[in-house]
PDB file of C-alpha atoms in Angstrom:
ATOM      1  CA  MET R   1      11.593  10.090  -1.034  1.00 41.00           C
ATOM      2  CA  LEU R   2      10.733   7.548   1.522  1.00 44.00           C
ATOM      3  CA  GLU R   3      12.150   9.616   4.291  1.00 49.00           C
ATOM      4  CA  ILE R   4       9.727  12.500   3.274  1.00 44.00           C
ATOM      5  CA  PHE R   5       6.782  10.111   3.286  1.00 44.00           C
ATOM      6  CA  PHE R   6       7.626   8.604   6.674  1.00 45.00           C
ATOM      7  CA  ALA R   7       8.109  12.039   8.173  1.00 46.00           C
ATOM      8  CA  MET R   8       4.762  13.178   6.836  1.00 44.00           C
ATOM      9  CA  VAL R   9       2.832  10.172   8.177  1.00 45.00           C
ATOM     10  CA  ALA R  10       4.733  10.180  11.484  1.00 47.00           C
ATOM     11  CA  ALA R  11       4.107  13.930  12.001  1.00 45.00           C
ATOM     12  CA  THR R  12       0.463  13.623  11.295  1.00 42.00           C
ATOM     13  CA  LEU R  13      -0.038  10.646  13.775  1.00 45.00           C
ATOM     14  CA  ASN R  14       2.182  12.218  16.377  1.00 45.00           C
ATOM     15  CA  GLY R  15       0.025  15.421  16.487  1.00 45.00           C
ATOM     16  CA  ALA R  16       1.426  17.651  13.859  1.00 39.00           C
ATOM     17  CA  PRO R  17      -0.826  19.223  11.176  1.00 34.00           C
ATOM     18  CA  SER R  18      -1.593  17.055   8.168  1.00 35.00           C
ATOM     19  CA  ALA R  19       0.692  17.672   5.226  1.00 31.00           C
ATOM     20  CA  GLN R  20       0.026  16.883   1.531  1.00 32.00           C
ATOM     21  CA  THR R  21       2.442  16.213  -1.314  1.00 32.00           C
ATOM     22  CA  SER R  22       2.629  18.798  -3.979  1.00 29.00           C
ATOM     23  CA  ALA R  23       1.049  16.361  -6.437  1.00 30.00           C
ATOM     24  CA  GLN R  24      -1.978  15.903  -4.124  1.00 31.00           C
ATOM     25  CA  ALA R  25      -2.192  19.619  -3.357  1.00 31.00           C
ATOM     26  CA  ALA R  26      -2.287  20.182  -7.190  1.00 30.00           C
ATOM     27  CA  GLY R  27      -4.961  17.547  -7.766  1.00 33.00           C
ATOM     28  CA  VAL R  28      -3.174  15.025  -9.864  1.00 29.00           C
ATOM     29  CA  GLN R  29      -5.359  14.133 -12.823  1.00 31.00           C
ATOM     30  CA  VAL R  30      -5.596  10.533 -13.837  1.00 31.00           C
ATOM     31  CA  ASP R  31      -7.682   9.397 -16.796  1.00 32.00           C
ATOM     32  CA  THR R  32     -10.007   6.910 -15.034  1.00 33.00           C
ATOM     33  CA  ASN R  33     -10.917   5.264 -18.279  1.00 30.00           C
ATOM     34  CA  SER R  34      -7.274   4.019 -18.549  1.00 28.00           C
ATOM     35  CA  VAL R  35      -7.457   2.201 -15.188  1.00 28.00           C
ATOM     36  CA  VAL R  36      -9.287  -1.091 -14.661  1.00 27.00           C
ATOM     37  CA  ILE R  37     -11.023  -0.572 -11.350  1.00 26.00           C
ATOM     38  CA  GLY R  38     -12.595  -4.004 -10.793  1.00 27.00           C
ATOM     39  CA  GLN R  39     -15.395  -4.027  -8.325  1.00 28.00           C
ATOM     40  CA  GLY R  40     -14.604  -0.688  -6.828  1.00 31.00           C
ATOM     41  CA  THR R  41     -15.812   2.838  -7.159  1.00 31.00           C
ATOM     42  CA  VAL R  42     -13.476   5.722  -8.166  1.00 34.00           C
ATOM     43  CA  ILE R  43     -13.414   8.567  -5.670  1.00 35.00           C
ATOM     44  CA  GLU R  44     -11.481  11.725  -6.151  1.00 37.00           C
ATOM     45  CA  GLY R  45      -9.397  12.983  -3.246  1.00 38.00           C
ATOM     46  CA  THR R  46     -11.539  11.675  -0.339  1.00 36.00           C
ATOM     47  CA  PRO R  47     -10.075   9.532   2.402  1.00 37.00           C
ATOM     48  CA  VAL R  48     -11.637   6.046   2.455  1.00 38.00           C
ATOM     49  CA  PRO R  49     -13.121   5.416   5.881  1.00 40.00           C
ATOM     50  CA  ALA R  50     -12.503   2.247   7.653  1.00 39.00           C
ATOM     51  CA  THR R  51     -15.306  -0.142   8.314  1.00 39.00           C
ATOM     52  CA  PRO R  52     -15.517  -3.348  10.543  1.00 41.00           C
ATOM     53  CA  ASN R  53     -14.500  -6.438   8.655  1.00 43.00           C
ATOM     54  CA  ALA R  54     -13.662  -4.318   5.543  1.00 41.00           C
ATOM     55  CA  ALA R  55     -10.636  -6.455   4.624  1.00 44.00           C
ATOM     56  CA  ALA R  56     -13.052  -9.263   3.742  1.00 43.00           C
ATOM     57  CA  ASP R  57     -15.645  -7.062   2.220  1.00 44.00           C
ATOM     58  CA  THR R  58     -14.835  -6.356  -1.455  1.00 42.00           C
ATOM     59  CA  SER R  59     -18.306  -5.535  -2.569  1.00 44.00           C
ATOM     60  CA  GLN R  60     -17.974  -1.841  -1.942  1.00 54.00           C
ATOM     61  CA  GLN R  61     -14.335  -0.924  -2.631  1.00 65.00           C
ATOM     62  CA  GLN R  62     -13.572   2.709  -3.231  1.00 85.00           C
ATOM     63  CA  PHE R  63     -10.345   3.755  -5.039  1.00 90.00           C
ATOM     64  CA  ASN R  64      -8.645   7.131  -4.350  1.00 89.00           C
ATOM     65  CA  MET R  65      -7.425   8.202  -7.762  1.00 89.00           C
ATOM     66  CA  THR R  66      -5.407  11.134  -6.597  1.00 86.00           C
ATOM     67  CA  VAL R  67      -2.724   8.905  -5.317  1.00 89.00           C
ATOM     68  CA  VAL R  68      -2.467   6.856  -8.571  1.00 89.00           C
ATOM     69  CA  PRO R  69       0.609   8.000 -10.391  1.00 87.00           C
ATOM     70  CA  ALA R  70      -0.131   9.616 -13.700  1.00 86.00           C
ATOM     71  CA  GLY R  71       0.966   7.975 -16.912  1.00 87.00           C
ATOM     72  CA  LEU R  72       0.976   4.283 -15.871  1.00 89.00           C
ATOM     73  CA  THR R  73       0.826   1.812 -18.710  1.00 88.00           C
ATOM     74  CA  ALA R  74      -0.114  -1.943 -18.437  1.00 89.00           C
ATOM     75  CA  GLU R  75       2.673  -4.355 -18.649  1.00 86.00           C
ATOM     76  CA  ALA R  76       2.546  -7.566 -20.568  1.00 84.00           C
ATOM     77  CA  GLN R  77       1.287 -10.461 -18.444  1.00 90.00           C
ATOM     78  CA  THR R  78       3.524 -13.269 -19.714  1.00 85.00           C
ATOM     79  CA  PRO R  79       4.304 -15.365 -16.643  1.00 84.00           C
ATOM     80  CA  SER R  80       8.010 -15.249 -15.804  1.00 80.00           C
ATOM     81  CA  GLY R  81       8.037 -17.962 -13.056  1.00 83.00           C
ATOM     82  CA  LYS R  82       9.559 -15.447 -10.797  1.00 87.00           C
ATOM     83  CA  PHE R  83       6.396 -13.746  -9.685  1.00 93.00           C
ATOM     84  CA  THR R  84       7.068 -10.437 -11.531  1.00 89.00           C
ATOM     85  CA  THR R  85       3.603  -9.816 -13.063  1.00 92.00           C
ATOM     86  CA  ALA R  86       0.144  -9.008 -11.859  1.00 93.00           C
ATOM     87  CA  ALA R  87      -1.032 -12.381 -13.383  1.00 93.00           C
ATOM     88  CA  GLU R  88       1.361 -14.182 -11.004  1.00 94.00           C
ATOM     89  CA  VAL R  89       0.944 -12.165  -7.813  1.00 95.00           C
ATOM     90  CA  LYS R  90      -2.688 -11.134  -7.801  1.00 96.00           C
ATOM     91  CA  PRO R  91      -3.931 -14.632  -6.885  1.00 95.00           C
ATOM     92  CA  ILE R  92      -1.451 -14.712  -3.928  1.00 95.00           C
ATOM     93  CA  LEU R  93      -2.276 -11.208  -2.700  1.00 96.00           C
ATOM     94  CA  ASN R  94      -6.033 -11.892  -3.038  1.00 95.00           C
ATOM     95  CA  ALA R  95      -5.662 -15.123  -0.966  1.00 95.00           C
ATOM     96  CA  THR R  96      -3.527 -13.393   1.651  1.00 95.00           C
ATOM     97  CA  LYS R  97      -5.169 -10.067   1.906  1.00 95.00           C
ATOM     98  CA  GLY R  98      -5.382 -10.317   5.676  1.00 94.00           C
ATOM     99  CA  ASN R  99      -1.473 -10.240   5.678  1.00 95.00           C
ATOM    100  CA  TRP R 100      -0.989  -7.072   3.738  1.00 97.00           C
ATOM    101  CA  VAL R 101      -0.241  -5.031   6.846  1.00 97.00           C
ATOM    102  CA  ALA R 102       0.748  -5.798  10.375  1.00 97.00           C
ATOM    103  CA  VAL R 103       1.131  -3.592  13.561  1.00 97.00           C
ATOM    104  CA  ARG R 104       3.630  -4.454  16.276  1.00 97.00           C
ATOM    105  CA  GLU R 105       4.110  -2.608  19.511  1.00 97.00           C
ATOM    106  CA  TYR R 106       7.895  -2.518  20.022  1.00 96.00           C
ATOM    107  CA  ASP R 107      10.158  -0.430  22.161  1.00 95.00           C
ATOM    108  CA  GLY R 108       7.364   1.989  23.102  1.00 95.00           C
ATOM    109  CA  GLN R 109       6.204   2.680  19.557  1.00 95.00           C
ATOM    110  CA  ASP R 110       3.769   1.248  16.875  1.00 96.00           C
ATOM    111  CA  LEU R 111       5.481  -0.334  13.946  1.00 96.00           C
ATOM    112  CA  LEU R 112       3.236  -0.456  10.887  1.00 97.00           C
ATOM    113  CA  TYR R 113       4.579  -3.113   8.501  1.00 97.00           C
ATOM    114  CA  VAL R 114       3.977  -3.613   4.776  1.00 96.00           C
ATOM    115  CA  THR R 115       6.446  -6.410   4.404  1.00 95.00           C
ATOM    116  CA  HIS R 116       4.018  -8.777   2.781  1.00 95.00           C
ATOM    117  CA  LEU R 117       3.195  -6.383  -0.098  1.00 96.00           C
ATOM    118  CA  TRP R 118       6.915  -5.552  -0.602  1.00 96.00           C
ATOM    119  CA  ALA R 119       7.509  -9.321  -0.967  1.00 94.00           C
ATOM    120  CA  TRP R 120       5.211  -9.382  -3.952  1.00 95.00           C
ATOM    121  CA  ARG R 121       5.888  -5.860  -5.311  1.00 95.00           C
ATOM    122  CA  CYS R 122       7.300  -6.881  -8.690  1.00 95.00           C
ATOM    123  CA  GLY R 123       3.661  -7.350  -9.921  1.00 95.00           C
ATOM    124  CA  LEU R 124       2.623  -3.896  -8.459  1.00 95.00           C
ATOM    125  CA  LYS R 125       2.991  -0.391 -10.006  1.00 95.00           C
ATOM    126  CA  ALA R 126       1.953   1.649  -6.914  1.00 96.00           C
ATOM    127  CA  MET R 127       0.849   1.466  -3.211  1.00 96.00           C
ATOM    128  CA  ALA R 128      -0.756   4.056  -1.117  1.00 96.00           C
ATOM    129  CA  ILE R 129      -1.681   4.030   2.534  1.00 96.00           C
ATOM    130  CA  SER R 130      -3.969   5.906   5.010  1.00 96.00           C
ATOM    131  CA  VAL R 131      -3.754   5.609   8.689  1.00 96.00           C
ATOM    132  CA  ASN R 132      -6.684   6.514  10.880  1.00 96.00           C
ATOM    133  CA  GLY R 133      -8.651   8.063   7.944  1.00 93.00           C
ATOM    134  CA  GLU R 134      -5.891  10.570   7.301  1.00 94.00           C
ATOM    135  CA  THR R 135      -5.307  11.712   3.610  1.00 93.00           C
ATOM    136  CA  MET R 136      -4.008   8.661   1.594  1.00 94.00           C
ATOM    137  CA  GLN R 137      -0.368   9.024   0.757  1.00 94.00           C
ATOM    138  CA  ASN R 138       1.808   7.198  -1.871  1.00 93.00           C
ATOM    139  CA  TRP R 139       4.358   4.785  -0.304  1.00 94.00           C
ATOM    140  CA  PRO R 140       7.069   4.334  -2.946  1.00 93.00           C
ATOM    141  CA  LEU R 141       7.843   0.715  -3.579  1.00 94.00           C
ATOM    142  CA  PRO R 142      11.490  -0.430  -3.929  1.00 94.00           C
ATOM    143  CA  PRO R 143      12.670  -1.587  -7.321  1.00 95.00           C
ATOM    144  CA  CYS R 144      12.134  -4.979  -8.529  1.00 94.00           C
ATOM    145  CA  HIS R 145      15.618  -6.631  -8.533  1.00 94.00           C
ATOM    146  CA  THR R 146      15.381  -8.555 -11.827  1.00 91.00           C
ATOM    147  CA  GLU R 147      19.235  -9.068 -11.976  1.00 92.00           C
ATOM    148  CA  PHE R 148      18.800 -11.649  -9.122  1.00 92.00           C
ATOM    149  CA  SER R 149      17.032 -15.070  -9.105  1.00 91.00           C
ATOM    150  CA  THR R 150      14.663 -13.582  -6.490  1.00 93.00           C
ATOM    151  CA  PRO R 151      13.519 -10.271  -7.850  1.00 94.00           C
ATOM    152  CA  ASN R 152      11.068  -9.633  -5.001  1.00 93.00           C
ATOM    153  CA  ALA R 153      13.799  -9.819  -2.306  1.00 93.00           C
ATOM    154  CA  VAL R 154      14.036  -6.802  -0.008  1.00 93.00           C
ATOM    155  CA  LEU R 155      17.650  -5.559   0.007  1.00 94.00           C
ATOM    156  CA  ALA R 156      19.254  -3.283   2.710  1.00 93.00           C
ATOM    157  CA  GLU R 157      19.278  -0.458   0.274  1.00 94.00           C
ATOM    158  CA  ASP R 158      15.484  -0.722  -0.262  1.00 94.00           C
ATOM    159  CA  GLY R 159      14.889   0.713   3.124  1.00 92.00           C
ATOM    160  CA  ALA R 160      12.654  -0.498   5.933  1.00 93.00           C
ATOM    161  CA  PRO R 161       9.187  -1.883   5.092  1.00 94.00           C
ATOM    162  CA  TYR R 162       7.596  -0.227   8.143  1.00 94.00           C
ATOM    163  CA  LEU R 163       6.650   3.087   9.662  1.00 94.00           C
ATOM    164  CA  THR R 164       7.482   4.042  13.146  1.00 95.00           C
ATOM    165  CA  LEU R 165       4.540   5.795  14.946  1.00 95.00           C
ATOM    166  CA  ARG R 166       3.433   6.805  18.472  1.00 95.00           C
ATOM    167  CA  LEU R 167       2.492   3.803  20.668  1.00 96.00           C
ATOM    168  CA  GLY R 168      -1.269   3.080  20.291  1.00 95.00           C
ATOM    169  CA  SER R 169      -1.713   5.610  17.660  1.00 95.00           C
ATOM    170  CA  VAL R 170      -2.548   3.249  14.656  1.00 96.00           C
ATOM    171  CA  GLN R 171      -6.214   2.285  14.989  1.00 97.00           C
ATOM    172  CA  ASP R 172      -7.141   1.551  11.265  1.00 96.00           C
ATOM    173  CA  ILE R 173      -5.321   1.274   8.049  1.00 97.00           C
ATOM    174  CA  THR R 174      -6.376   1.456   4.430  1.00 96.00           C
ATOM    175  CA  ILE R 175      -4.039   0.224   1.754  1.00 96.00           C
ATOM    176  CA  GLN R 176      -4.587   0.677  -2.004  1.00 96.00           C
ATOM    177  CA  ILE R 177      -2.523  -1.138  -4.654  1.00 96.00           C
ATOM    178  CA  VAL R 178      -2.280  -0.833  -8.371  1.00 96.00           C
ATOM    179  CA  TYR R 179      -1.113  -3.977 -10.140  1.00 95.00           C
ATOM    180  CA  ASP R 180       1.072  -3.758 -13.307  1.00 94.00           C
ATOM    181  CA  ASP R 181      -1.968  -4.752 -15.436  1.00 94.00           C
ATOM    182  CA  LEU R 182      -3.504  -1.447 -14.041  1.00 94.00           C
ATOM    183  CA  SER R 183      -6.142  -3.335 -12.070  1.00 94.00           C
ATOM    184  CA  MET R 184      -6.568  -2.085  -8.530  1.00 95.00           C
ATOM    185  CA  ASP R 185      -7.336  -3.337  -5.055  1.00 96.00           C
ATOM    186  CA  VAL R 186      -8.063  -1.712  -1.625  1.00 95.00           C
ATOM    187  CA  ALA R 187      -8.258  -3.266   1.828  1.00 95.00           C
ATOM    188  CA  ARG R 188      -9.088  -1.780   5.225  1.00 96.00           C
ATOM    189  CA  PHE R 189      -7.816  -3.163   8.470  1.00 97.00           C
ATOM    190  CA  ALA R 190      -8.636  -2.451  12.230  1.00 96.00           C
ATOM    191  CA  ARG R 191      -5.650  -2.458  14.658  1.00 96.00           C
ATOM    192  CA  GLY R 192      -6.989  -5.627  16.492  1.00 95.00           C
ATOM    193  CA  ASP R 193      -7.103  -7.598  13.295  1.00 96.00           C
ATOM    194  CA  VAL R 194      -3.472  -7.048  12.325  1.00 97.00           C
ATOM    195  CA  LEU R 195      -1.725  -6.598  15.796  1.00 97.00           C
ATOM    196  CA  THR R 196       1.087  -9.060  16.151  1.00 95.00           C
ATOM    197  CA  PRO R 197       3.071 -10.064  19.314  1.00 92.00           C
TER     198      PRO R 197
END
């Protein structure tokens, strides 16, 4: 599943025609009344444009409901002490929103990292990404490894928490997340704000 997603994003940014998943093409229907959308506005099937300093601006958030998986149910928010609930990870992700993504130029390519979100994924239900205003796509999260003392650990079998794209192609990124209490958040980043050495 990750391989298909990576291929679609890479193809789009490397000049191939934009592709859509069958769910998006079919217009996945989500009952917006079952999702707590906080300060945002629900939009249906429209890419969320990047704006300057958007990562810090939460007053006009817009959520793309076509990438929210159907049938999500809220989980109990009893703190586990292992950061496996929205109640535990939301304050961290709110405080570190500027670290949700990173872009690194490496070996003649752009690497777009979501390592920070993967490190707190046990309190999340879903994550979607749009690069350069392209159609937002789901990026499947690895499982939460509750059998270990560190359930948020990223294991080798989880895959890589980054996309490999054409050098200089990543100009802006929009990330949308759904917490396991079904609240949502979205952030937009300009390349210069998340470029790392």
